[in-house]
Amino acid sequence: MRGAYQRYVTRLMGETRKILERGIVRGDVRADIDVQAAATLVAAPLIFRLMIEQQVPDGRFAAGLADMIARAAGSPA
């Protein structure tokens, strides 16, 4: 179980960092964002949902989370 959890977290954090870094290049994400902190901000609620609440994050949860992250990390219009 521990190995599966570590693989999940590593994959989630790595993919999230890549997405944020691409967003910075495109100008969709603030250039001054702390990518590691933002990736943690994304991962934490997903891991909490799985491990503590013991529920699989559904599309509605993911969409709401994505909207909150976009508002927090997005470049001003």
C-alpha atoms as an extended CHARMM CRD file, in Angstrom:
* protein
*
        77  EXT
         1         1  MET       CA              0.0000000000        0.0000000000        0.0000000000  PROA      1               0.0000000000
         2         2  ARG       CA              2.7980000000        2.4130000000        0.8980000000  PROA      2               0.0000000000
         3         3  GLY       CA              4.4930000000        1.8740000000       -2.4610000000  PROA      3               0.0000000000
         4         4  ALA       CA              1.2550000000        2.4700000000       -4.3790000000  PROA      4               0.0000000000
         5         5  TYR       CA              0.6300000000        5.6490000000       -2.4010000000  PROA      5               0.0000000000
         6         6  GLN       CA              4.1490000000        6.9480000000       -3.0620000000  PROA      6               0.0000000000
         7         7  ARG       CA              3.8570000000        6.2040000000       -6.7980000000  PROA      7               0.0000000000
         8         8  TYR       CA              0.5070000000        8.0140000000       -6.9190000000  PROA      8               0.0000000000
         9         9  VAL       CA              1.8510000000       11.0880000000       -5.1170000000  PROA      9               0.0000000000
        10        10  THR       CA              5.0140000000       11.2030000000       -7.2330000000  PROA      10              0.0000000000
        11        11  ARG       CA              3.0080000000       10.9500000000      -10.4620000000  PROA      11              0.0000000000
        12        12  LEU       CA              0.4150000000       13.4910000000       -9.3320000000  PROA      12              0.0000000000
        13        13  MET       CA              3.0180000000       16.0360000000       -8.2240000000  PROA      13              0.0000000000
        14        14  GLY       CA              5.1460000000       15.5500000000      -11.3320000000  PROA      14              0.0000000000
        15        15  GLU       CA              2.2520000000       15.9310000000      -13.7570000000  PROA      15              0.0000000000
        16        16  THR       CA              0.9070000000       18.9330000000      -11.8670000000  PROA      16              0.0000000000
        17        17  ARG       CA              4.2950000000       20.6570000000      -11.9870000000  PROA      17              0.0000000000
        18        18  LYS       CA              4.4950000000       20.0460000000      -15.7580000000  PROA      18              0.0000000000
        19        19  ILE       CA              1.0270000000       21.5400000000      -16.2900000000  PROA      19              0.0000000000
        20        20  LEU       CA              1.8630000000       24.5930000000      -14.1880000000  PROA      20              0.0000000000
        21        21  GLU       CA              5.1930000000       25.0980000000      -15.9600000000  PROA      21              0.0000000000
        22        22  ARG       CA              3.4690000000       24.9300000000      -19.3820000000  PROA      22              0.0000000000
        23        23  GLY       CA              0.9270000000       27.4370000000      -18.0770000000  PROA      23              0.0000000000
        24        24  ILE       CA              3.7100000000       29.8110000000      -17.0690000000  PROA      24              0.0000000000
        25        25  VAL       CA              5.2590000000       29.5790000000      -20.5560000000  PROA      25              0.0000000000
        26        26  ARG       CA              1.8410000000       30.2910000000      -22.1580000000  PROA      26              0.0000000000
        27        27  GLY       CA              1.1480000000       33.1490000000      -19.7510000000  PROA      27              0.0000000000
        28        28  ASP       CA             -1.8750000000       31.4130000000      -18.2030000000  PROA      28              0.0000000000
        29        29  VAL       CA             -0.1410000000       31.0020000000      -14.8270000000  PROA      29              0.0000000000
        30        30  ARG       CA              1.5800000000       33.8090000000      -12.9430000000  PROA      30              0.0000000000
        31        31  ALA       CA              5.3130000000       33.7590000000      -13.5950000000  PROA      31              0.0000000000
        32        32  ASP       CA              6.0660000000       34.3280000000       -9.9080000000  PROA      32              0.0000000000
        33        33  ILE       CA              4.1260000000       31.2740000000       -8.7320000000  PROA      33              0.0000000000
        34        34  ASP       CA              5.9010000000       28.8110000000       -6.4600000000  PROA      34              0.0000000000
        35        35  VAL       CA              5.3780000000       25.7220000000       -8.6370000000  PROA      35              0.0000000000
        36        36  GLN       CA              6.0840000000       23.2540000000       -5.8170000000  PROA      36              0.0000000000
        37        37  ALA       CA              3.6290000000       24.9770000000       -3.4560000000  PROA      37              0.0000000000
        38        38  ALA       CA              0.9730000000       25.1570000000       -6.1810000000  PROA      38              0.0000000000
        39        39  ALA       CA              1.4520000000       21.4630000000       -6.9880000000  PROA      39              0.0000000000
        40        40  THR       CA              1.0080000000       20.6830000000       -3.2950000000  PROA      40              0.0000000000
        41        41  LEU       CA             -2.1480000000       22.8080000000       -3.2840000000  PROA      41              0.0000000000
        42        42  VAL       CA             -3.5200000000       20.6180000000       -6.0830000000  PROA      42              0.0000000000
        43        43  ALA       CA             -2.4090000000       17.2880000000       -4.6350000000  PROA      43              0.0000000000
        44        44  ALA       CA             -3.4730000000       17.8070000000       -1.0280000000  PROA      44              0.0000000000
        45        45  PRO       CA             -7.2550000000       17.8210000000       -1.5540000000  PROA      45              0.0000000000
        46        46  LEU       CA             -7.0530000000       14.8350000000       -3.9220000000  PROA      46              0.0000000000
        47        47  ILE       CA             -5.0250000000       12.8310000000       -1.4360000000  PROA      47              0.0000000000
        48        48  PHE       CA             -7.2950000000       13.9280000000        1.4230000000  PROA      48              0.0000000000
        49        49  ARG       CA            -10.3520000000       12.8360000000       -0.5690000000  PROA      49              0.0000000000
        50        50  LEU       CA             -8.8060000000        9.4070000000       -1.2100000000  PROA      50              0.0000000000
        51        51  MET       CA             -7.0780000000        8.6910000000        2.0790000000  PROA      51              0.0000000000
        52        52  ILE       CA             -9.1640000000       10.4380000000        4.7300000000  PROA      52              0.0000000000
        53        53  GLU       CA            -12.6320000000       10.6520000000        3.2060000000  PROA      53              0.0000000000
        54        54  GLN       CA            -12.0770000000        7.3370000000        1.3650000000  PROA      54              0.0000000000
        55        55  GLN       CA            -13.8620000000        8.5660000000       -1.7350000000  PROA      55              0.0000000000
        56        56  VAL       CA            -12.6610000000        8.6530000000       -5.3100000000  PROA      56              0.0000000000
        57        57  PRO       CA            -12.5250000000       12.2530000000       -6.5730000000  PROA      57              0.0000000000
        58        58  ASP       CA            -15.2090000000       12.5480000000       -9.2450000000  PROA      58              0.0000000000
        59        59  GLY       CA            -15.4330000000       14.9370000000      -12.1750000000  PROA      59              0.0000000000
        60        60  ARG       CA            -17.3580000000       17.5580000000      -10.2340000000  PROA      60              0.0000000000
        61        61  PHE       CA            -14.7640000000       17.5820000000       -7.4530000000  PROA      61              0.0000000000
        62        62  ALA       CA            -11.9010000000       17.7980000000       -9.9540000000  PROA      62              0.0000000000
        63        63  ALA       CA            -13.5840000000       20.6020000000      -11.9080000000  PROA      63              0.0000000000
        64        64  GLY       CA            -14.1890000000       22.6310000000       -8.7530000000  PROA      64              0.0000000000
        65        65  LEU       CA            -10.6220000000       22.1060000000       -7.6400000000  PROA      65              0.0000000000
        66        66  ALA       CA             -9.2930000000       23.1030000000      -11.0710000000  PROA      66              0.0000000000
        67        67  ASP       CA            -11.3780000000       26.2900000000      -10.9690000000  PROA      67              0.0000000000
        68        68  MET       CA            -10.0570000000       27.2210000000       -7.5190000000  PROA      68              0.0000000000
        69        69  ILE       CA             -6.4560000000       26.5860000000       -8.5610000000  PROA      69              0.0000000000
        70        70  ALA       CA             -6.9080000000       28.5970000000      -11.7730000000  PROA      70              0.0000000000
        71        71  ARG       CA             -8.2240000000       31.5380000000       -9.7460000000  PROA      71              0.0000000000
        72        72  ALA       CA             -5.3200000000       31.3230000000       -7.3060000000  PROA      72              0.0000000000
        73        73  ALA       CA             -2.5090000000       30.7730000000       -9.8160000000  PROA      73              0.0000000000
        74        74  GLY       CA             -3.8150000000       32.3740000000      -12.9930000000  PROA      74              0.0000000000
        75        75  SER       CA             -2.2960000000       35.4180000000      -14.5830000000  PROA      75              0.0000000000
        76        76  PRO       CA             -4.3680000000       38.5860000000      -14.2330000000  PROA      76              0.0000000000
        77        77  ALA       CA             -6.4050000000       39.3120000000      -17.3380000000  PROA      77              0.0000000000
